[in-house]
Amino acid sequence: MSHEVFNWQINRKMTYWYPEHRPRRQFAGVFDINKCIACQTCSLACKTTWTSGKGQELMFWNSVETKPWGSYPTGWDVKALSLLGPQKWGADEYVGATVFEAAPKGERVLQYQPEDMDWCNVNLGEDECSGMIEKGAYLKIPHAVWFFYLQRICNHCTYPACLAACPRGAIYKRPEDGVVLIDQKNCNGHRECMKACPYKRIFFNVVTGTSEKCIACYPSLESGKSNRCFETCIGKIRLQGWINTPEKAQEDNPVDFLVHIRKVALPLYPQFGTEPNIYYIPPKQADPVFLRQMFGPGVDKAIATYKNAKDDPELLGLLLLQGSSDRIIERFKVKDGTAIGYTAKGAEIVRVPLKEPMYVRPYKDVALDVFRHNVT
Amino acid sequence: MDSKEKDPKREGTIASYNVSRRDFLKLASTLGFSGLAAGPLVSWLTPAFGQEVPSPLEKYPDRDWEESYRNLFRYDSDFTFLCGPNDTHGCLLKAHVKNGVIASISPTYGYGQSEDVYGNRASARWDPRCCQKGLGMVRRFYGDRRVRGPMVRKGFKEWADKGFPRDPSTGKPPAEFFQNRGKEPFVQVNWDEAFTMVAKGLENIARTYSGPEGANRLKAQGYDEAMIAAMDGAGTRTLKFRGGMPLLGVTRIFAKYRLANGMALLDSYIRGVGPDKALGGRGWDNYSWHTDLPPGHPMVTGQQTVDWDLFTVENSKVIVVWGMNWISTKMPDGHWLTEARLRGTKVVVVAAEYSSTASKADEVIVVRPGTSPALALGMAGIIMKEKLYNEEHVYSKTDLPLLVRTDTWKLLRASDIIKDYKLADLQNFIKVGDPKDFPPPPKTEVMYVPKQLREEWGDFVMWDVIKGKPVVITRDQVGKGFGKAGVGKPALEGEFDVTLVDGKTIKVAPIFALIQQYINNSLDVNTVSEITWAPKEAILSLAREIAANPRSVLLCTGMGPNQFFNSDLKDRAIFLLAALTANIGYAGGNIGSFAGNYRGALFNGLPQWVAENPFDIELDPKKPARPKLYWKSESAHHFDYGDRLLKAGDTTLTGKTHMPNPTKACLWSNRNSILGNAKWHFDVVNNTLPKIEMIATSEWWWSGTCEYSDVVFAVDSWAEMKFPDLYAAVTNPFCQVYPATPLPRILDTRHDMEVAAGIASALAKVTGDNRFADYFKFVQEGKVEAYLQRVINLSQTTKGYNIEKLKADAADGVPALMMNRTYPRVVGWEQAEEDRPWYTKTGRNEFYREEQEFMDSGENIPVHREPIDSTFYEPNVIVGSRQPSMKPKSPADYGIPDSTEDVENRQVRHVVKPWLEVGATQHPLRKNGFKFILHTPKYRHASHTTPTDTDSVAVWQGPFGDPVRRDKRKPFVTEHYLDMNPLDAKELGIEDGDYIYVDGDPQDRPYRGWKPGTENYKVGRMMCRARYYPGTPRGVTRMWHNVYTATFGSVKGHEERPDGLAKNPLTGYQAIFRYGSHQSVSRAWIKPTWETDSLVRKGYFGQAIGKGFEGDIHCAIGAPRESFVKITRAEPGGMDGKGLWEPAAKGLRPTYESAEMKNYLKGAYVS
């Protein structure tokens, strides 16, 4: 049943269980790791909205992990990478195997099932750095020891491993927005999707007996409003929108601009081959070798571009605009020190200054009969 | 799907997590969960839709089920409330209501619409504002630890019901009614009963301790005579009131201080005195109690704190985040830092670890905890030596060129050298006169100084190197005004002869030279590197970078260095660095100290509320009140210190203006810090509480403070407030209103102001004086807007606003802007940009402290002192070579032994030693196996203790969260832990995740008089998990602050409940420790320089300048980050006490790495 499909993130054709088919629009997100504060507000927004019922205790559709020591379920990416084994990027394309190509005979995806105790310790490794501080230290970029935060939701992949693995065909991708859903009426709880998802973003509900996952807050998405984890992101690291394939990239589309035009945002573990649709701006402070393992060979250029943002008004403007509205910004423009966000049809949603103004009030306000001071 | 509909009604308890391990496994195995079912399941799988669906990637046949998630997402209505914990933010949040219950919470996105009366507007970059703790409130409003109604402790009720019987000679209540405090059940009573009981209690206690008889009783009970004498005969002075951080709800929380003012009526009733002699209660401090006040700020600037709205970081070129975890603790403003960095601001972090803020830094300098004074002085020394300082700033805005007499070590005054010198007539932003003529806000135009104080100050002198003679400098001559002094070039170095009016010639030296002499002789860069652990290159580089960027370096300090005993020295040293480089008062270059939401003076019309004259009440809601202050501020640190004074032998070092009174009744609002999380908590519980006769607490969540209270008033949560209130913050520019909400009260609660009003009305009945009731008339009538509008009209930041408009906007999720002089608010901006003097006697930033208290401490110039406990070396020693200017009193001068062992004497021990000697000394406990500094910073999962026991927030608190508590030793769904360097842990045989005991100095911790084998000691001794934490240096351990402590009840629950939860079976209180807490190893400390009678400083509200004690400005602040501990292994970390903790066993933890983990860390899985 294997088909040949094109995955632009690895820049080559690969095999997948179903034939290539892209939705009319694809939901996508960009997460700026440099700005994430790991406050877990996104996690609480998600948890209190969708998964606070019985049977969902261990379920975190959204979570933020500290890398390198954090992971939920415990050890998910160490395990996924070691199953796949060391792989190679060529000059223009990924030349290693994807999780579909590396699947053992008779299976659709290279996979493993987490153990009971892996669903525990959701914030394992929080704020723990890569190496030891022994006494005083002086660190410069990139830091000799480091950590960074990795924000995790379902990637709503173009080639979802969960979808490929479901024996009942109960997982599907919505044509109108590319959101991947598990049909809760038809799921029988076999957990093949849990095994297959290399990102381990499928959770099992012990009360209902079904598997559940991030639904990209589609009831919100359908009304043009940001998803809960985007809406509540106080680090203002999250930008939500629609992504095109590279050849159809539009410069005024915020996601396209960051992913395809400036190439500052990169997919997580592109080598898995699922063409995930959440993109990350890699952190300046971390080890570039580790980052290349995680985000592919575009890391160095992405960091260089990001460091240059102060001299790149369009990039700076977009990065300051993101997270300033709870509506989805589908187009943007930066002009005269102001960044403006629009709907697809060009209606203005929000505008922000590239520098917050300073105001000086009158010391003596005669009309109101008051003196204004900074020390009161 | 019906069976899968999630119930939107949250239980708010951990019941839903509380599947027992056996049930969980049974359920899991029934459902084939996680590898427990045998064999592959593929054989019985069938496709859901037969063969007609070729690819679910393309389309899906039946999507009707999707409606179920839409139904779940839909809600019936929403409303706005203000989430206001002590977090320095405060967020208007939108609650979504479904079936009458709040189902979820979201940000309002209204901040970008906030405006002031001048049309200035904040941008949408301020949105969104919220955090995980606020969103988690949905499980707290309905939580099982809500206080359900007024509760009274059984023994207290019996005492009250019997009419408060007492020992006739000492006045003490019989022990039987108090010995079970914290151990016995509470009885729910009705509101009238509770109010009456507390009113009668207040009357009885005040009467018992009034007059000469009262004084004799207190003496018989062993109180210090000075404390008794300072009561002036009024028993009401033993009644202690505390609101909480002022900006968190100015009328709500501060209703306690209004009540304290009303106690003057009680005094009048009891002692028969008139309004001229009557005395109210005492009001405890907040900012200084929390150890948030940076005590050196008033020493340098004469006013409370220099700080700025955090978003001014956009104006800086370099920001040095120094001992502050901005990323973790200033969450909604985290983006201003990361965005400034994006815009090119260089971020340098100075920290005792690799912190979350370090991960956002361009440069990180890791230092030894408690060494900030040495680091700052060292950098100042480099700048002085390399002559990188900004001369203009140093000459015109600092005291550094002023001359000091080398005979008396006092500042040289013009009158010393000019016969019949006539004081200058000061005119620069100042009025000198009689305090009774000083106008209150909002008409305060300039600084106001009593004539006598101005005369004490005198005028000052510099040495002009051009003219070669001394020149008089007045307080007016600052900034551009310095030009008028006619000084060619002031001397900064050298020593000069001057002739006094009596003809004697003495040597004088500029302050600059005295400080430089100390630094040169004591703190060269190599020494500073050894002291601080900061690499030499880092110190040199940062010093030069700061000097190279005048007006554009923000020195942003936090609680880290502030919670050490040398906190004032740290401030004075960092200010020196900033002053040398012209980085004070500018939008891009300034000092900031960020801790606590403290600046009540932002609403400087507050006396309208907290000090309305109870003998002259204004009952017309449209007219302003006529304030008269009857209550008196007091530092709660003395209560925490055992209701004692700071002494050196027989000498009392607590200044007269700081004198506390004995504490007999406490009325507290707002959460846990004052008792449940007090420094030296277990000493307070074991040694101080037995002396206190009534504790009445207003709370909406059953805290550790409630555990030890006598009466608990159940108050409204933020979601169900029926009265509006004002809120502001010291880190953002917003004026926010708590909107009254439409949500019906969930339990039998009342508003905080109604509690105060209820007590007052009961007092009216007890005394027959109806003025008590009138004092809260608009509360009883539900018209509190009258009080709020009075505060608004009289506050300089809000005059021009209307409460009705503010309320309506807030209900729409939109705040207003505080109308300080500038947006962003930058303290010192007028001094920097408009050449106003500072609030000091010289009008300049002062680095020399000539007052006797500072001389006696050896701190007339800023020096480095080692921490008082958190050091590997001799504690609290002044590091350096002894300079002629240093004249500290020695232990022998006080008649006390020169011992580092005695903890009490250590506070007043002034011994000077060069680093060469200090480096060879040892902390006295090292010989007993004590090895570790333990510091307790704040963190992202808590704002004080507010959300740490909300299950959905708590599971994120560290690595030991487990919502289903598979290991039943866990006190909760999470538990607390100590971070250790893995190599240190290994040396002690401690594995990652093991349980450990952590012990402080056995002299007095967990409490004075502890005895092994007792229940009290078991409750008080800290047990927690150990986490291998690679980011902390060796010898330095860390525990996040603000977790609920073990209590008698929680320990009983942990040991006796079948589920093992550390939850009090009687009260429901939930601890996050099995035993003890981080407060088991800290204690109360008081430093003599915090309690002077001589320091010149601005008063709390307005522009008047005075001296000595001022609550929250110049008073004791404690040093809660200080402890030196011994760590021993208690139990293995593996499941149920067997073997290794699971993640370590799997090779996923530091030092336990499997081959796969090693490859992963190296990035070896791709090439």
JSON list of N, CA and C in Angstrom, two decimals, chain B residues 46-62:
[
{"chain": "B", "resi": 46, "resn": "THR", "atom": "N", "xyz": [-10.57, -3.85, 12.98]},
{"chain": "B", "resi": 46, "resn": "THR", "atom": "CA", "xyz": [-11.34, -3.76, 11.74]},
{"chain": "B", "resi": 46, "resn": "THR", "atom": "C", "xyz": [-11.45, -2.29, 11.34]},
{"chain": "B", "resi": 47, "resn": "PRO", "atom": "N", "xyz": [-11.39, -1.99, 10.04]},
{"chain": "B", "resi": 47, "resn": "PRO", "atom": "CA", "xyz": [-11.53, -0.60, 9.64]},
{"chain": "B", "resi": 47, "resn": "PRO", "atom": "C", "xyz": [-12.91, -0.08, 10.00]},
{"chain": "B", "resi": 48, "resn": "ALA", "atom": "N", "xyz": [-12.98, 1.20, 10.28]},
{"chain": "B", "resi": 48, "resn": "ALA", "atom": "CA", "xyz": [-14.24, 1.79, 10.73]},
{"chain": "B", "resi": 48, "resn": "ALA", "atom": "C", "xyz": [-15.26, 1.93, 9.60]},
{"chain": "B", "resi": 49, "resn": "PHE", "atom": "N", "xyz": [-14.77, 2.10, 8.40]},
{"chain": "B", "resi": 49, "resn": "PHE", "atom": "CA", "xyz": [-15.71, 2.43, 7.32]},
{"chain": "B", "resi": 49, "resn": "PHE", "atom": "C", "xyz": [-15.60, 1.47, 6.14]},
{"chain": "B", "resi": 50, "resn": "GLY", "atom": "N", "xyz": [-15.17, 0.26, 6.37]},
{"chain": "B", "resi": 50, "resn": "GLY", "atom": "CA", "xyz": [-15.05, -0.67, 5.25]},
{"chain": "B", "resi": 50, "resn": "GLY", "atom": "C", "xyz": [-14.06, -0.17, 4.22]},
{"chain": "B", "resi": 51, "resn": "GLN", "atom": "N", "xyz": [-14.27, -0.49, 2.97]},
{"chain": "B", "resi": 51, "resn": "GLN", "atom": "CA", "xyz": [-13.28, -0.18, 1.94]},
{"chain": "B", "resi": 51, "resn": "GLN", "atom": "C", "xyz": [-13.58, 1.08, 1.15]},
{"chain": "B", "resi": 52, "resn": "GLU", "atom": "N", "xyz": [-14.74, 1.73, 1.41]},
{"chain": "B", "resi": 52, "resn": "GLU", "atom": "CA", "xyz": [-15.11, 2.86, 0.55]},
{"chain": "B", "resi": 52, "resn": "GLU", "atom": "C", "xyz": [-14.28, 4.12, 0.79]},
{"chain": "B", "resi": 53, "resn": "VAL", "atom": "N", "xyz": [-13.50, 4.17, 1.87]},
{"chain": "B", "resi": 53, "resn": "VAL", "atom": "CA", "xyz": [-12.67, 5.35, 2.12]},
{"chain": "B", "resi": 53, "resn": "VAL", "atom": "C", "xyz": [-11.23, 5.03, 1.73]},
{"chain": "B", "resi": 54, "resn": "PRO", "atom": "N", "xyz": [-10.74, 5.54, 0.62]},
{"chain": "B", "resi": 54, "resn": "PRO", "atom": "CA", "xyz": [-9.39, 5.18, 0.20]},
{"chain": "B", "resi": 54, "resn": "PRO", "atom": "C", "xyz": [-8.33, 5.84, 1.07]},
{"chain": "B", "resi": 55, "resn": "SER", "atom": "N", "xyz": [-8.54, 7.12, 1.44]},
{"chain": "B", "resi": 55, "resn": "SER", "atom": "CA", "xyz": [-7.47, 7.82, 2.17]},
{"chain": "B", "resi": 55, "resn": "SER", "atom": "C", "xyz": [-8.05, 8.88, 3.09]},
{"chain": "B", "resi": 56, "resn": "PRO", "atom": "N", "xyz": [-7.89, 8.67, 4.40]},
{"chain": "B", "resi": 56, "resn": "PRO", "atom": "CA", "xyz": [-8.34, 9.70, 5.33]},
{"chain": "B", "resi": 56, "resn": "PRO", "atom": "C", "xyz": [-7.47, 10.96, 5.25]},
{"chain": "B", "resi": 57, "resn": "LEU", "atom": "N", "xyz": [-6.41, 10.89, 4.46]},
{"chain": "B", "resi": 57, "resn": "LEU", "atom": "CA", "xyz": [-5.61, 12.09, 4.21]},
{"chain": "B", "resi": 57, "resn": "LEU", "atom": "C", "xyz": [-6.37, 13.05, 3.30]},
{"chain": "B", "resi": 58, "resn": "GLU", "atom": "N", "xyz": [-7.29, 12.48, 2.54]},
{"chain": "B", "resi": 58, "resn": "GLU", "atom": "CA", "xyz": [-8.00, 13.26, 1.54]},
{"chain": "B", "resi": 58, "resn": "GLU", "atom": "C", "xyz": [-9.39, 13.67, 2.02]},
{"chain": "B", "resi": 59, "resn": "LYS", "atom": "N", "xyz": [-10.13, 12.70, 2.52]},
{"chain": "B", "resi": 59, "resn": "LYS", "atom": "CA", "xyz": [-11.45, 13.06, 3.05]},
{"chain": "B", "resi": 59, "resn": "LYS", "atom": "C", "xyz": [-11.93, 12.01, 4.03]},
{"chain": "B", "resi": 60, "resn": "TYR", "atom": "N", "xyz": [-12.97, 12.39, 4.76]},
{"chain": "B", "resi": 60, "resn": "TYR", "atom": "CA", "xyz": [-13.46, 11.52, 5.82]},
{"chain": "B", "resi": 60, "resn": "TYR", "atom": "C", "xyz": [-14.98, 11.53, 5.76]},
{"chain": "B", "resi": 61, "resn": "PRO", "atom": "N", "xyz": [-15.58, 10.40, 5.83]},
{"chain": "B", "resi": 61, "resn": "PRO", "atom": "CA", "xyz": [-17.01, 10.34, 5.51]},
{"chain": "B", "resi": 61, "resn": "PRO", "atom": "C", "xyz": [-17.95, 10.98, 6.52]},
{"chain": "B", "resi": 62, "resn": "ASP", "atom": "N", "xyz": [-17.71, 10.77, 7.78]},
{"chain": "B", "resi": 62, "resn": "ASP", "atom": "CA", "xyz": [-18.72, 11.20, 8.75]},
{"chain": "B", "resi": 62, "resn": "ASP", "atom": "C", "xyz": [-18.08, 12.07, 9.82]}
]
